[in-house]
Amino acid sequence: EVQLVESGGGVVQPGGSLRLSCAASGFTFSNYGMRWVRQAPGKGFEYVSGITSGSTTTSYIDPVKGRFTISRDDANNMLYLQMDSLKTEDTAVYYCARGRFGATPGTSSGTQVTVSS
């Protein structure tokens, strides 16, 4: 059974940083591209960033380029999203998902990120 568990969210002031983590199990993690998606209050799901198997290529949506960094640790089946210079518009529930592209999450619970002064 595929399981993805996100953690690391919280409340942070604008300009602050958070590092999200995603623990994966139930599949051969290193064989899959992975992604982060988010859902802001009252809005639909939005693709944020993706990374290929082997970390050879990463992708980001324009609003987070230069501020967010996706990475993975295949030895420990972990996916990360380092978020710097956070803005109020980054407030959302963040989900990790299997596959490099796609705007929808799987069945994980996500982690809440709130950027507020």
GROMACS .gro file of C-alpha atoms in nm:
model
  117
    1GLU     CA    1   0.000   0.000   0.000
    2VAL     CA    2   0.136   0.338  -0.103
    3GLN     CA    3   0.169   0.569   0.197
    4LEU     CA    4   0.285   0.930   0.197
    5VAL     CA    5   0.300   1.127   0.520
    6GLU     CA    6   0.377   1.499   0.516
    7SER     CA    7   0.516   1.699   0.806
    8GLY     CA    8   0.690   2.026   0.880
    9GLY     CA    9   0.411   2.275   0.830
   10GLY     CA   10   0.333   2.552   1.073
   11VAL     CA   11   0.274   2.921   1.119
   12VAL     CA   12   0.547   3.157   1.001
   13GLN     CA   13   0.578   3.529   0.939
   14PRO     CA   14   0.624   3.666   0.588
   15GLY     CA   15   0.986   3.629   0.486
   16GLY     CA   16   1.032   3.323   0.703
   17SER     CA   17   1.124   2.967   0.611
   18LEU     CA   18   0.987   2.618   0.655
   19ARG     CA   19   1.107   2.277   0.545
   20LEU     CA   20   0.841   2.026   0.455
   21SER     CA   21   0.910   1.654   0.465
   22CYS     CA   22   0.731   1.361   0.307
   23ALA     CA   23   0.791   1.005   0.426
   24ALA     CA   24   0.713   0.748   0.157
   25SER     CA   25   0.648   0.375   0.193
   26GLY     CA   26   0.479   0.090   0.010
   27PHE     CA   27   0.659   0.137  -0.322
   28THR     CA   28   1.010   0.162  -0.462
   29PHE     CA   29   1.057   0.532  -0.397
   30SER     CA   30   1.375   0.572  -0.601
   31ASN     CA   31   1.197   0.458  -0.917
   32TYR     CA   32   0.944   0.742  -0.917
   33GLY     CA   33   0.940   1.110  -0.982
   34MET     CA   34   0.771   1.299  -0.700
   35ARG     CA   35   0.591   1.629  -0.660
   36TRP     CA   36   0.442   1.877  -0.420
   37VAL     CA   37   0.099   2.026  -0.472
   38ARG     CA   38  -0.094   2.271  -0.257
   39GLN     CA   39  -0.445   2.388  -0.193
   40ALA     CA   40  -0.500   2.742  -0.071
   41PRO     CA   41  -0.814   2.827   0.126
   42GLY     CA   42  -1.116   2.827  -0.103
   43LYS     CA   43  -0.913   2.732  -0.411
   44GLY     CA   44  -0.837   2.422  -0.611
   45PHE     CA   45  -0.524   2.212  -0.609
   46GLU     CA   46  -0.212   2.366  -0.759
   47TYR     CA   47   0.106   2.195  -0.874
   48VAL     CA   48   0.407   2.349  -0.696
   49SER     CA   49   0.721   2.152  -0.778
   50GLY     CA   50   0.842   1.819  -0.908
   51ILE     CA   51   1.160   1.614  -0.915
   52THR     CA   52   1.261   1.323  -1.134
   53SER     CA   53   1.382   0.985  -1.025
   54GLY     CA   54   1.753   1.029  -0.956
   55SER     CA   55   1.707   1.402  -0.892
   56THR     CA   56   1.829   1.487  -1.240
   57THR     CA   57   1.561   1.745  -1.311
   58THR     CA   58   1.347   1.971  -1.095
   59SER     CA   59   1.058   2.194  -1.190
   60TYR     CA   60   0.874   2.479  -1.021
   61ILE     CA   61   0.582   2.704  -1.089
   62ASP     CA   62   0.683   3.064  -1.150
   63PRO     CA   63   0.549   3.207  -0.820
   64VAL     CA   64   0.788   2.989  -0.616
   65LYS     CA   65   1.096   2.987  -0.839
   66GLY     CA   66   1.401   3.109  -0.652
   67ARG     CA   67   1.227   3.067  -0.315
   68PHE     CA   68   1.143   2.694  -0.295
   69THR     CA   69   1.380   2.401  -0.340
   70ILE     CA   70   1.266   2.041  -0.386
   71SER     CA   71   1.497   1.755  -0.299
   72ARG     CA   72   1.487   1.387  -0.216
   73ASP     CA   73   1.677   1.128  -0.012
   74ASP     CA   74   1.630   0.794  -0.181
   75ALA     CA   75   1.821   0.607   0.088
   76ASN     CA   76   1.557   0.705   0.342
   77ASN     CA   77   1.253   0.734   0.112
   78MET     CA   78   1.210   1.103   0.189
   79LEU     CA   79   1.098   1.401  -0.017
   80TYR     CA   80   1.157   1.759   0.094
   81LEU     CA   81   1.047   2.109   0.010
   82GLN     CA   82   1.258   2.392   0.146
   83MET     CA   83   1.050   2.708   0.143
   84ASP     CA   84   1.225   3.042   0.193
   85SER     CA   85   1.106   3.402   0.171
   86LEU     CA   86   0.754   3.287   0.235
   87LYS     CA   87   0.464   3.508   0.133
   88THR     CA   88   0.108   3.523   0.256
   89GLU     CA   89  -0.005   3.377  -0.075
   90ASP     CA   90   0.191   3.059   0.004
   91THR     CA   91  -0.064   2.979   0.275
   92ALA     CA   92  -0.209   2.641   0.185
   93VAL     CA   93  -0.222   2.274   0.271
   94TYR     CA   94   0.078   2.110   0.107
   95TYR     CA   95   0.072   1.753  -0.020
   96CYS     CA   96   0.334   1.526  -0.166
   97ALA     CA   97   0.240   1.285  -0.440
   98ARG     CA   98   0.394   1.017  -0.659
   99GLY     CA   99   0.482   1.126  -1.009
  100ARG     CA  100   0.665   1.438  -1.123
  101PHE     CA  101   0.368   1.626  -1.266
  102GLY     CA  102   0.002   1.666  -1.183
  103ALA     CA  103  -0.208   1.910  -0.985
  104THR     CA  104  -0.385   1.659  -0.765
  105PRO     CA  105  -0.257   1.488  -0.454
  106GLY     CA  106  -0.302   1.127  -0.354
  107THR     CA  107  -0.480   1.024  -0.040
  108SER     CA  108  -0.238   1.174   0.211
  109SER     CA  109  -0.350   1.428   0.472
  110GLY     CA  110  -0.111   1.709   0.384
  111THR     CA  111   0.053   1.962   0.613
  112GLN     CA  112  -0.079   2.311   0.678
  113VAL     CA  113   0.143   2.610   0.605
  114THR     CA  114   0.020   2.946   0.727
  115VAL     CA  115   0.213   3.262   0.646
  116SER     CA  116   0.083   3.550   0.852
  117SER     CA  117   0.209   3.850   1.043
   0.00000   0.00000   0.00000
